[in-house]
mmCIF file of C-alpha atoms in Angstrom:
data_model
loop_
_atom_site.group_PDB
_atom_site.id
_atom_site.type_symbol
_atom_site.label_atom_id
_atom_site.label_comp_id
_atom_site.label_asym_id
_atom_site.label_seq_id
_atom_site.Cartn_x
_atom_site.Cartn_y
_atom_site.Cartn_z
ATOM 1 C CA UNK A 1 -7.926 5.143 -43.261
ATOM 2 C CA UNK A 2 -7.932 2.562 -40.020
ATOM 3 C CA UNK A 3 -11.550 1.789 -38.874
ATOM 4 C CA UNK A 4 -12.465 2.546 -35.699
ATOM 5 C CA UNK A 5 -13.174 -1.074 -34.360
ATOM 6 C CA UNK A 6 -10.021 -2.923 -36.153
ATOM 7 C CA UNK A 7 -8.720 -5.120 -33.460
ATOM 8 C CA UNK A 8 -4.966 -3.301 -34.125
ATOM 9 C CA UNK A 9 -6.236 -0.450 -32.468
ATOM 10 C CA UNK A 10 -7.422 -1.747 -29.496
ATOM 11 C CA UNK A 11 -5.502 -1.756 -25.985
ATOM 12 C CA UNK A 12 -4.286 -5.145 -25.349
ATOM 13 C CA UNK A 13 -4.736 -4.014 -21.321
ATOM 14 C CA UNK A 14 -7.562 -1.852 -20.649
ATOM 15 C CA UNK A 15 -9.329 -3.032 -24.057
ATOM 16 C CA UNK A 16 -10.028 0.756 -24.967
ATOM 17 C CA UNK A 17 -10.025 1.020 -28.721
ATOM 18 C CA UNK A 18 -8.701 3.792 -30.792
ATOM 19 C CA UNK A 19 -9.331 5.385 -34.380
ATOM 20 C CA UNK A 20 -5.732 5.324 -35.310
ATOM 21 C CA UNK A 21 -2.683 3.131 -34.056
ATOM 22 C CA UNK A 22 -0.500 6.171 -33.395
ATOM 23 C CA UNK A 23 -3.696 6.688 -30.824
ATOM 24 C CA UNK A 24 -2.744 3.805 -29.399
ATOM 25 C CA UNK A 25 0.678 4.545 -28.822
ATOM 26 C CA UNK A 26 0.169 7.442 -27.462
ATOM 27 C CA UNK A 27 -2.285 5.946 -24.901
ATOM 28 C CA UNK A 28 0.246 3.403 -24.168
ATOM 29 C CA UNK A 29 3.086 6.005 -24.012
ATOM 30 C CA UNK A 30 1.284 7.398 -21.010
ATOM 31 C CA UNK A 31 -1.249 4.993 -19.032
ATOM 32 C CA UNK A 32 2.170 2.737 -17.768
ATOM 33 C CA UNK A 33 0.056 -0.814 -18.265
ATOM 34 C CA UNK A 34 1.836 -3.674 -16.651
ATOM 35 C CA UNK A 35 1.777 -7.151 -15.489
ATOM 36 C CA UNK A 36 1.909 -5.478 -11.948
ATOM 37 C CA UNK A 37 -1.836 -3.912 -12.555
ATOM 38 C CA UNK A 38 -5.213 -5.629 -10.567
ATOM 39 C CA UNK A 39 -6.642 -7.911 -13.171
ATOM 40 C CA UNK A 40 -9.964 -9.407 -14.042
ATOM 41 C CA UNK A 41 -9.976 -12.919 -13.490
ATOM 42 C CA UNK A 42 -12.489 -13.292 -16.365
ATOM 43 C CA UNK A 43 -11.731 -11.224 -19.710
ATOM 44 C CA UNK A 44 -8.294 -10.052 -18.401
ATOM 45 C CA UNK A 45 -8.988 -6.852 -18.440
ATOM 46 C CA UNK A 46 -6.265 -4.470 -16.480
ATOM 47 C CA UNK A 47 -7.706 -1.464 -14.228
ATOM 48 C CA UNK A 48 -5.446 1.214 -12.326
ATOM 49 C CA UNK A 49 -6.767 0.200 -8.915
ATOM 50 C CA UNK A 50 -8.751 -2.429 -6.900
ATOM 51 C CA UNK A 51 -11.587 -0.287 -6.676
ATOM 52 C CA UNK A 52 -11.694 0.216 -10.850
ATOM 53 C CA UNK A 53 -11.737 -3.599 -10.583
ATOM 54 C CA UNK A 54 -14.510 -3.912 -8.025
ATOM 55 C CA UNK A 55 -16.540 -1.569 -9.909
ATOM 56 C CA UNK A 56 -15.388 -3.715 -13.784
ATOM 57 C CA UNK A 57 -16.610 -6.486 -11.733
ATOM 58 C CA UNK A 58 -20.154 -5.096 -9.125
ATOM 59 C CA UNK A 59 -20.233 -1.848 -10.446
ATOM 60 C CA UNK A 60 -23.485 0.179 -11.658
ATOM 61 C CA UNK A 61 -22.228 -0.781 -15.640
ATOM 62 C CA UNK A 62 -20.448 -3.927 -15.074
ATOM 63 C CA UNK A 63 -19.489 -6.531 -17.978
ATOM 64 C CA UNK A 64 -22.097 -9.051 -17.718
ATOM 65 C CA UNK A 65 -19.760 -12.249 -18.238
ATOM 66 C CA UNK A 66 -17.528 -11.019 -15.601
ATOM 67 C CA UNK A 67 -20.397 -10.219 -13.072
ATOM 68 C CA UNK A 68 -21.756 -13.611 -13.799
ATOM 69 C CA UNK A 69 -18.943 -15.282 -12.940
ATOM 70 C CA UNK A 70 -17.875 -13.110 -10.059
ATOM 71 C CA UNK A 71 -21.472 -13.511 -8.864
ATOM 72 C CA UNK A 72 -20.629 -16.992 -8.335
ATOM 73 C CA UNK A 73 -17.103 -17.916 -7.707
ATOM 74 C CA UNK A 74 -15.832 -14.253 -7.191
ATOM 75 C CA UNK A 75 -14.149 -13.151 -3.735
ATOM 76 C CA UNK A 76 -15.380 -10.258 -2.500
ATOM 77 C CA UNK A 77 -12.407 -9.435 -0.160
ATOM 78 C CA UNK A 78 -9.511 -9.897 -3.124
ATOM 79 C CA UNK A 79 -11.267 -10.465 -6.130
ATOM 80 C CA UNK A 80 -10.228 -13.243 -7.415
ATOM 81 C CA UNK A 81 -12.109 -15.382 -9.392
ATOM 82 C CA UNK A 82 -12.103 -19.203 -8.252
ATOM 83 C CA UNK A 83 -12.482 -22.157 -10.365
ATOM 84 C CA UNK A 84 -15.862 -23.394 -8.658
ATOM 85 C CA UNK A 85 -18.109 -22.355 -5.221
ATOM 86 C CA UNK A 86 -16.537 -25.048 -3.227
ATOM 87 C CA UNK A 87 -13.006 -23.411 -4.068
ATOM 88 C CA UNK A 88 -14.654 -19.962 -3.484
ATOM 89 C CA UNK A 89 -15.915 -21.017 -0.340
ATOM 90 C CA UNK A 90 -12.509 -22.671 1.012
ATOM 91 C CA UNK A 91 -10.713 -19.565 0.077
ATOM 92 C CA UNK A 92 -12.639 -16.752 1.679
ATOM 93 C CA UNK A 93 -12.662 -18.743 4.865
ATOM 94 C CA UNK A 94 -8.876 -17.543 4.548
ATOM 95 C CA UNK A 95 -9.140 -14.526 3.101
ATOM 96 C CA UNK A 96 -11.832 -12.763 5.377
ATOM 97 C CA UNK A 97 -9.669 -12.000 8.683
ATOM 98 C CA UNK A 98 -11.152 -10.998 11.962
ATOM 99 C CA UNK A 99 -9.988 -8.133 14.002
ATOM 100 C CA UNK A 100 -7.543 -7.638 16.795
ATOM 101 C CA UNK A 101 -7.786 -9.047 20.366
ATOM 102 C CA UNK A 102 -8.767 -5.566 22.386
ATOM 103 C CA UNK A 103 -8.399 -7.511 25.463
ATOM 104 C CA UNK A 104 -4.047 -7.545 24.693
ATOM 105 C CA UNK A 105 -4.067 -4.335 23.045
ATOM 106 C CA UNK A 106 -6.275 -2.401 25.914
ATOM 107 C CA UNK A 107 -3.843 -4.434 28.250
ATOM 108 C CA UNK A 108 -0.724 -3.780 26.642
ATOM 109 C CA UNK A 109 -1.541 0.104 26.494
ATOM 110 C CA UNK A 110 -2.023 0.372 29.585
ATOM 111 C CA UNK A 111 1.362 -0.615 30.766
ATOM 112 C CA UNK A 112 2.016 2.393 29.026
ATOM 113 C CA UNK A 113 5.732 1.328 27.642
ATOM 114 C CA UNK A 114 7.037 -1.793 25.444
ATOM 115 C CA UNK A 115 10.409 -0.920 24.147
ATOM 116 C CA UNK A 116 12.075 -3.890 22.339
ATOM 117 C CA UNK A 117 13.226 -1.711 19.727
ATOM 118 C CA UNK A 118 17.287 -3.020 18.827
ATOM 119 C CA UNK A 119 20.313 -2.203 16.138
ATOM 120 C CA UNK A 120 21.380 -5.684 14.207
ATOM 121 C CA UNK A 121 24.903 -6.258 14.544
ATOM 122 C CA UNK A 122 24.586 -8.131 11.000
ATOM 123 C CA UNK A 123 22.159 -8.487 8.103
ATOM 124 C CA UNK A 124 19.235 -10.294 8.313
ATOM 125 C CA UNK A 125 17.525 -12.696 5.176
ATOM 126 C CA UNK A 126 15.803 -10.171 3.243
ATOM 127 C CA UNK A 127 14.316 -6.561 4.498
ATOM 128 C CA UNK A 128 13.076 -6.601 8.005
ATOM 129 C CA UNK A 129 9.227 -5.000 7.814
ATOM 130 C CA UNK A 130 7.568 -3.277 11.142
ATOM 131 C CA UNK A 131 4.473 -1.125 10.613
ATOM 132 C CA UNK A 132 4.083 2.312 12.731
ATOM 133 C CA UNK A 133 0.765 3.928 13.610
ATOM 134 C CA UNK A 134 0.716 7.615 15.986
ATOM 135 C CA UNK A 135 -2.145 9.233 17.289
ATOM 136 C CA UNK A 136 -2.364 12.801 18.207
ATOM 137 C CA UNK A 137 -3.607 15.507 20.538
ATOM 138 C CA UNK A 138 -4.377 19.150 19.920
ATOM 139 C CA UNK A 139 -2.346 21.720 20.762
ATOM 140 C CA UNK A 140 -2.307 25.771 19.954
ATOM 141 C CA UNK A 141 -5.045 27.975 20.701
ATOM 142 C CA UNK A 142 -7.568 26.909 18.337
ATOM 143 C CA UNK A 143 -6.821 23.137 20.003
ATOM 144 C CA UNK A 144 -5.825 22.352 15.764
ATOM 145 C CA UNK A 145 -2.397 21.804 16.198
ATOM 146 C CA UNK A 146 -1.665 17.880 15.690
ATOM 147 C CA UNK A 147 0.901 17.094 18.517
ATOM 148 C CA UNK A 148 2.383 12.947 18.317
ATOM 149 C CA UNK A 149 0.875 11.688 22.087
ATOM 150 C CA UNK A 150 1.179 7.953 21.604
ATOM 151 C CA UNK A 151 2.989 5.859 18.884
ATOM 152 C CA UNK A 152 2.868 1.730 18.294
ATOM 153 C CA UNK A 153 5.081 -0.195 16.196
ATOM 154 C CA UNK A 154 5.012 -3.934 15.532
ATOM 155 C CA UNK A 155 6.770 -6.550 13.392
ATOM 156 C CA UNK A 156 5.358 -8.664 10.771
ATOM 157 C CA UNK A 157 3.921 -11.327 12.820
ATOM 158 C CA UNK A 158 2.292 -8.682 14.769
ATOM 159 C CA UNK A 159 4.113 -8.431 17.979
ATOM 160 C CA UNK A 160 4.324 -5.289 19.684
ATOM 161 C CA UNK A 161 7.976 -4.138 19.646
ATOM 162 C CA UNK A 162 7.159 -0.220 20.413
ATOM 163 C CA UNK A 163 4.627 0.966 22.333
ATOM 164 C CA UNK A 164 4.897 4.072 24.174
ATOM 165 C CA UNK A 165 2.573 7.655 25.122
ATOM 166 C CA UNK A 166 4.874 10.669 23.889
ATOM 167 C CA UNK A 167 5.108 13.597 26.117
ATOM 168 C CA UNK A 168 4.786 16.647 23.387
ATOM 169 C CA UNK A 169 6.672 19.843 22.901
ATOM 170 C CA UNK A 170 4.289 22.234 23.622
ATOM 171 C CA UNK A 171 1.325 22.208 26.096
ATOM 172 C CA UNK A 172 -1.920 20.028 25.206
ATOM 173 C CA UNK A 173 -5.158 22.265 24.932
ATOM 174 C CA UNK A 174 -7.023 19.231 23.573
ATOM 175 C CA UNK A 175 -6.843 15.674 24.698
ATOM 176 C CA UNK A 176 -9.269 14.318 22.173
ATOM 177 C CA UNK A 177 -10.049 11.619 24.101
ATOM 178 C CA UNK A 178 -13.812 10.218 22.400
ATOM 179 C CA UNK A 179 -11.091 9.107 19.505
ATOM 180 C CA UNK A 180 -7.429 8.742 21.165
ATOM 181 C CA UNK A 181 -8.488 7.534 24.823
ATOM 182 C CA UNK A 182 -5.816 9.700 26.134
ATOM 183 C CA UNK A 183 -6.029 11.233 29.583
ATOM 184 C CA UNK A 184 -3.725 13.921 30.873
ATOM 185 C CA UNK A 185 -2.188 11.700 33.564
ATOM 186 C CA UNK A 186 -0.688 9.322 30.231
ATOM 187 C CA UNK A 187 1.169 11.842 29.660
ATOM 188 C CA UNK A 188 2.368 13.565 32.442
ATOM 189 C CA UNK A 189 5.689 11.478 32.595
ATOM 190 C CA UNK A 190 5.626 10.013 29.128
ATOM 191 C CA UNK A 191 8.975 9.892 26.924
ATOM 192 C CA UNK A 192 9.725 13.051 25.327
ATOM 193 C CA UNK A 193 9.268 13.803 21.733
ATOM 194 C CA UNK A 194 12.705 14.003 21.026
ATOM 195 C CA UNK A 195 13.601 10.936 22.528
ATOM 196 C CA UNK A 196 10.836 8.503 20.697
ATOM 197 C CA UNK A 197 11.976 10.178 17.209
ATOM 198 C CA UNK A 198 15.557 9.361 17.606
ATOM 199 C CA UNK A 199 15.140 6.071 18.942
ATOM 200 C CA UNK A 200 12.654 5.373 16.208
ATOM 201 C CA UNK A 201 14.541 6.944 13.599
ATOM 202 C CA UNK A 202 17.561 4.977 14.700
ATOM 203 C CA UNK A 203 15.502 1.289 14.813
ATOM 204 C CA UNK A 204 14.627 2.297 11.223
ATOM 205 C CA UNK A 205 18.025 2.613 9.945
ATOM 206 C CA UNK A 206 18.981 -0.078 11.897
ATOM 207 C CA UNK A 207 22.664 1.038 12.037
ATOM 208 C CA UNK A 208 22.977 2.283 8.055
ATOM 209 C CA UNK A 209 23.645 6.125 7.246
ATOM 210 C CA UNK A 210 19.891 7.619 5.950
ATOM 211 C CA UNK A 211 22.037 9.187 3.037
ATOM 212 C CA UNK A 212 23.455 5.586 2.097
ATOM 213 C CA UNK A 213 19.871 3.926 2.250
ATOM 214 C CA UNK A 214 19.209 3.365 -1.788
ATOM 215 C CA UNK A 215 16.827 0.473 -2.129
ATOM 216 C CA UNK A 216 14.915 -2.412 0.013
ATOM 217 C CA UNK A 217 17.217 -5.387 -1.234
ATOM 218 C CA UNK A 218 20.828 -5.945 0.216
ATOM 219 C CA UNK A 219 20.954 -3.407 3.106
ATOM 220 C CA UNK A 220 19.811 -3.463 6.566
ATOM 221 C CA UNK A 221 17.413 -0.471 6.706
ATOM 222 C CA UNK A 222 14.039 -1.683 7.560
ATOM 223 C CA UNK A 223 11.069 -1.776 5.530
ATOM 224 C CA UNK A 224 8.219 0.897 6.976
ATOM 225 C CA UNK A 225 4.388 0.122 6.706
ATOM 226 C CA UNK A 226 1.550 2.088 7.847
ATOM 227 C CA UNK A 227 -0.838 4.716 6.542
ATOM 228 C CA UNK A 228 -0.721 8.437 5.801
ATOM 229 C CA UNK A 229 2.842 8.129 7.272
ATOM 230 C CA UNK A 230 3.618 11.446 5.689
ATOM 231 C CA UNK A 231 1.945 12.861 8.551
ATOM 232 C CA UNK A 232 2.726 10.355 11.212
ATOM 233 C CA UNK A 233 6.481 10.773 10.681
ATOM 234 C CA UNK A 234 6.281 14.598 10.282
ATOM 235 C CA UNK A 235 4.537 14.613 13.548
ATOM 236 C CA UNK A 236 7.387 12.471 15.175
ATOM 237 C CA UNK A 237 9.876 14.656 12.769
ATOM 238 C CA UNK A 238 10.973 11.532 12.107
ATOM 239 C CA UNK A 239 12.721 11.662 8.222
ATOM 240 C CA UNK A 240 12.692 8.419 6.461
ATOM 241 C CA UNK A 241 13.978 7.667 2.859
ATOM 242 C CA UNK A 242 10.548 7.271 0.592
ATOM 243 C CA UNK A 243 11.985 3.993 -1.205
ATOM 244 C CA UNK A 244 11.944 2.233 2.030
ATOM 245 C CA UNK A 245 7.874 3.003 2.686
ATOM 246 C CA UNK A 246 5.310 1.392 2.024
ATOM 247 C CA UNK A 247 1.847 3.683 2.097
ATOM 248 C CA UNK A 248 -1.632 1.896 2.140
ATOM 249 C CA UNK A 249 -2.929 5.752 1.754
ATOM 250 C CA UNK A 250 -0.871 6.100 -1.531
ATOM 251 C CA UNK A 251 -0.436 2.628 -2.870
ATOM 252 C CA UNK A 252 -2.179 2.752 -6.740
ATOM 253 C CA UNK A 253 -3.756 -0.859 -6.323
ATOM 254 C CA UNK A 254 -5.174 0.876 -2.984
ATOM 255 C CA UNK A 255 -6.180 3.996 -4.177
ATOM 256 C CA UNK A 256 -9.880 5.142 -5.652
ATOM 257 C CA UNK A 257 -10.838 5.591 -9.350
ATOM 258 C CA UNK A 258 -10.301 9.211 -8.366
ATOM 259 C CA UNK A 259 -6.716 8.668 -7.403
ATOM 260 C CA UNK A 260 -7.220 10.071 -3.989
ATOM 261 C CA UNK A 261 -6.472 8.173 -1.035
ATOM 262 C CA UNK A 262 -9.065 5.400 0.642
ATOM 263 C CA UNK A 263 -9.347 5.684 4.435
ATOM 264 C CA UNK A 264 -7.717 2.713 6.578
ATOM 265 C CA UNK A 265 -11.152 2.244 7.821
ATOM 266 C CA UNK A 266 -12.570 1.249 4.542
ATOM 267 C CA UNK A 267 -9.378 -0.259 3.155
ATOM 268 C CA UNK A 268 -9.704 -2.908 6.304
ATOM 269 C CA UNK A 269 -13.237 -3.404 5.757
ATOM 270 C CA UNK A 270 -13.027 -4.395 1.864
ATOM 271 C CA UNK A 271 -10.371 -6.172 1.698
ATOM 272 C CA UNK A 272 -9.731 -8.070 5.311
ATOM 273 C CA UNK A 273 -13.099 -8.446 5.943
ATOM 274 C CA UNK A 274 -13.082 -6.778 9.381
ATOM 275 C CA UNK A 275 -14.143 -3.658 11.024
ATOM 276 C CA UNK A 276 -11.645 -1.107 12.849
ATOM 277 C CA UNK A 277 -11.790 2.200 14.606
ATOM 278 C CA UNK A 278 -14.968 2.124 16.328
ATOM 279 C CA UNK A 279 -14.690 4.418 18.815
ATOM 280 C CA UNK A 280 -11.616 4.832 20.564
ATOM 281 C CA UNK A 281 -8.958 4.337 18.055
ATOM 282 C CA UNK A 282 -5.935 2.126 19.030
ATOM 283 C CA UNK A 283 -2.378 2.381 17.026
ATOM 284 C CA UNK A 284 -1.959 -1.527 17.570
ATOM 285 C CA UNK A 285 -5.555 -2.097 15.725
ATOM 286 C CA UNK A 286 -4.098 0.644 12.747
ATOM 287 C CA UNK A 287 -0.454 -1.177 13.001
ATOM 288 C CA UNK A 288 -2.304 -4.536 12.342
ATOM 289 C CA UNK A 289 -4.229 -3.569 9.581
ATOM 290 C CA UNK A 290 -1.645 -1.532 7.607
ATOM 291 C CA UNK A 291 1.058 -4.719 7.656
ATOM 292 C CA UNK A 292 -1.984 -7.128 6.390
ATOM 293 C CA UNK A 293 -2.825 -5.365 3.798
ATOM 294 C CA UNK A 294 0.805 -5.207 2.820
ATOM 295 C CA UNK A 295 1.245 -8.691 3.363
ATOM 296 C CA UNK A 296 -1.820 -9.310 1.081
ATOM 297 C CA UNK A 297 -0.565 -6.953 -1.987
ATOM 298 C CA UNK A 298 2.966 -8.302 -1.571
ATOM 299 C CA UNK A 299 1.752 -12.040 -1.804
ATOM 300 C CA UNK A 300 0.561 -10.519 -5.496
ATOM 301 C CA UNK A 301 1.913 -13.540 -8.194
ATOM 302 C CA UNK A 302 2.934 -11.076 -11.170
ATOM 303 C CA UNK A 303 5.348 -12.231 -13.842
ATOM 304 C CA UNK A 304 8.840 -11.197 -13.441
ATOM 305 C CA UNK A 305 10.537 -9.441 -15.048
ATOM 306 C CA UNK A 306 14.113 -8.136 -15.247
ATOM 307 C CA UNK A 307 13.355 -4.404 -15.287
ATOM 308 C CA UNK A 308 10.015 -4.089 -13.881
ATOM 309 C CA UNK A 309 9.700 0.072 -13.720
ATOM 310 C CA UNK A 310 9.195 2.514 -16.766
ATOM 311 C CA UNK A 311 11.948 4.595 -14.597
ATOM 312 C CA UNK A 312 14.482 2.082 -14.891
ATOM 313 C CA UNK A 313 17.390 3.443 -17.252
ATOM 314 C CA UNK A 314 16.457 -0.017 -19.318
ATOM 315 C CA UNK A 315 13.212 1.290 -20.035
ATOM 316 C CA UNK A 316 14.194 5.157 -21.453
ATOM 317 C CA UNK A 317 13.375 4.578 -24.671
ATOM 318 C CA UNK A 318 10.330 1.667 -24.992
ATOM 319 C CA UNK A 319 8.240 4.616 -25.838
ATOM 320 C CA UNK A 320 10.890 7.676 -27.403
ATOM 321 C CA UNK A 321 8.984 9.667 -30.162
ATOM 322 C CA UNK A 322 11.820 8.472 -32.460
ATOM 323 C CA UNK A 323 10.530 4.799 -32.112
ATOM 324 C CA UNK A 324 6.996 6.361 -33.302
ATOM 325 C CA UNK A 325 7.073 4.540 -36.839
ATOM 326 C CA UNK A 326 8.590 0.970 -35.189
ATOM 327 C CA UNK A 327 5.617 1.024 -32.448
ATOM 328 C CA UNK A 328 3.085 1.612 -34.487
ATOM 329 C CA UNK A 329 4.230 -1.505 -37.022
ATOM 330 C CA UNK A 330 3.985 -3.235 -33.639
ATOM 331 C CA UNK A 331 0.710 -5.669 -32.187
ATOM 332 C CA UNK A 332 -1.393 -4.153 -29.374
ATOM 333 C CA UNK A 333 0.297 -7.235 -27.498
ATOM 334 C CA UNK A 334 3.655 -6.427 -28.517
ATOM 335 C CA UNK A 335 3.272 -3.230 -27.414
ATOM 336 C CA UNK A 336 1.978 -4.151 -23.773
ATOM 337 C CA UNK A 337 4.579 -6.722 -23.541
ATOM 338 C CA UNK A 338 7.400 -3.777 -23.507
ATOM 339 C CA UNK A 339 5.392 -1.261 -21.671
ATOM 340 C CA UNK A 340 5.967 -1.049 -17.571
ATOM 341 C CA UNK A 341 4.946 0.358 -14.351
ATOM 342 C CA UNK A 342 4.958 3.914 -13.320
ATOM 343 C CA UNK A 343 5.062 2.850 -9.312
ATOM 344 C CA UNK A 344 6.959 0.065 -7.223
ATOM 345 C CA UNK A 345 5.076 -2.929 -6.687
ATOM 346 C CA UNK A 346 4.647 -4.333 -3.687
ATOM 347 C CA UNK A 347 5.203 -7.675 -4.885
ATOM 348 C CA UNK A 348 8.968 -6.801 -5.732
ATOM 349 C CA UNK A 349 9.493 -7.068 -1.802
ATOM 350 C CA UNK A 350 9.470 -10.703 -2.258
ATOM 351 C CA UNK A 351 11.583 -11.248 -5.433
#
């Protein structure tokens, strides 16, 4: 019989220990550990999010080696652990952002329309990224109904390239304006619905059939950031292939140790260092936020690999029940070293 603390059962990523190695495997069969999980800069330790990191690290039960060290050359914006206080210090100078200029982005909204948005005749080095924020109105009799009444886009270097009020289907019975800012007269001759989603929809593509869009490398469909753009392209009835989004609402790293979604408010706060959406909200301010954070889990250093995915045909059978005897002859470290992620990693944009 195995004892419950022999080193063979223990996770070589999360550290959890089992009472047998077929445990083990089975843990590993299902918890997807990779090289693309957040990481403690201390003990190594992988965790599912940011936030399971934070809490590994600050948290009401934290490891006390980690905290120490975290306590002193820790960043508190990306986590990292620095190699003294002077480094720390250097570093979070960088990593701490400040917020948008309001005095362009109150300016540039009210002029009402930017529309730079073009179709490349060829392909571009690597996947083209923009980031899209909408904010809506109320419509229906209950004033419930979320109708698109102004959408933003911008580029990666933060330039507005879309910026325009949308004139919606139905009639407005609520302007929300403490939050959106929007006044009837923005609206009254705005571009119609239908017009913004198939000139957005068609920037997107940039010239490429939806159907024929398969993957971010070696096409010219764009890359799409923002957050909760489930609903932000539903409202536009924009349709967008999913492999070519990128979701800070349902990003893993991003997410909470309840797997539910972090609000864009927060997200910018912990991990730019800035505050956003105080008061009126502004789709340039959201915009910003959404393609830093990107920018900031794509910058990730994770080792490559040649099949990085546990979907990847490559990867079918690293964990099939017939390989039950072979995995469990295996190290906990062997075993890691052939298990892979269950979600794309934003770092893969850069490969």
């Amino acid at each position: 019989m195995e004892c419950a603390d022999n080193p063979r059962n223990k996770c070589a990523a999360c550290y959890r220990q089992f009472n047998r190695m077929e445990h083990l495997v089975d843990h590993m069969r299902t918890s997807f550990h990779s090289v693309h999980e957040p990481t403690c800069g201390v003990c190594k330790k992988h965790c599912r999010s940011f936030e399971s990191l934070r809490e590994h690290l600050i948290g009401p039960l934290p490891k006390q080696e980690c905290r120490n060290a975290f306590n002193i050359r820790g960043c508190k914006f990306c986590l990292a652990i620095l190699d003294s206080p002077y480094a720390l210090r250097v570093h979070q100078d960088r990593c701490q952002l400040s917020g948008v200029n309001h005095g362009i982005s109150a300016y540039m909204a009210n002029l009402g329309l930017r529309d730079s948005l073009t179709i490349d005749n060829g392909y571009s080095r690597g996947p083209q990224v923009v980031a899209l924020a909408c904010k809506t109105v109320g419509g229906g009799s209950d004033r419930s109904l979320d109708l698109c009444a102004r959408v933003c886009i911008i580029d990666e270097k933060e330039n507005i390239i879309f910026h325009t009020y949308v004139k919606p289907p139905i009639p407005v019975t609520n302007y929300r304006y403490e939050t959106t800012g929007i006044r009837p007269e923005h609206l009254r001759d705005a571009m119609p619905l239908r017009q913004v989603q198939r000139k957005v929809q068609d920037f997107l593509c940039n010239g490429e059939p939806t159907w024929k869009i398969r993957s971010p490398k070696g096409g010219k469909a764009r890359i799409l950031v923002g957050h909760g753009l489930d609903h932000d392209l539903d409202k536009m009835q924009v349709e967008y292939p999913p492999i070519m989004i990128r979701d800070t609402a349902k990003y893993p790293p991003l997410m909470k140790t309840s797997k539910l979604s972090n609000s864009l408010k927060y997200l910018t706060q912990a991990y730019l260092g800035y505050d956003i959406q105080n008061g009126i909200q502004d789709p340039y301010e959201d915009c910003v936020a959404t393609m830093r954070l990107y920018v900031r889990m794509r910058r990730q250093v994770h080792r490559r690999q040649d099949y990085p995915l546990a979907s990847d045909p490559q990867n079918r059978n690293n964990f099939a029940s017939w390989r039950q005897n072979e995995l469990e002859r295996m190290s906990p470290e062997e075993i890691l070293a052939i298990s892979r992620s269950d979600y794309y990693c934003w770092c893969l944009d850069s490969a």
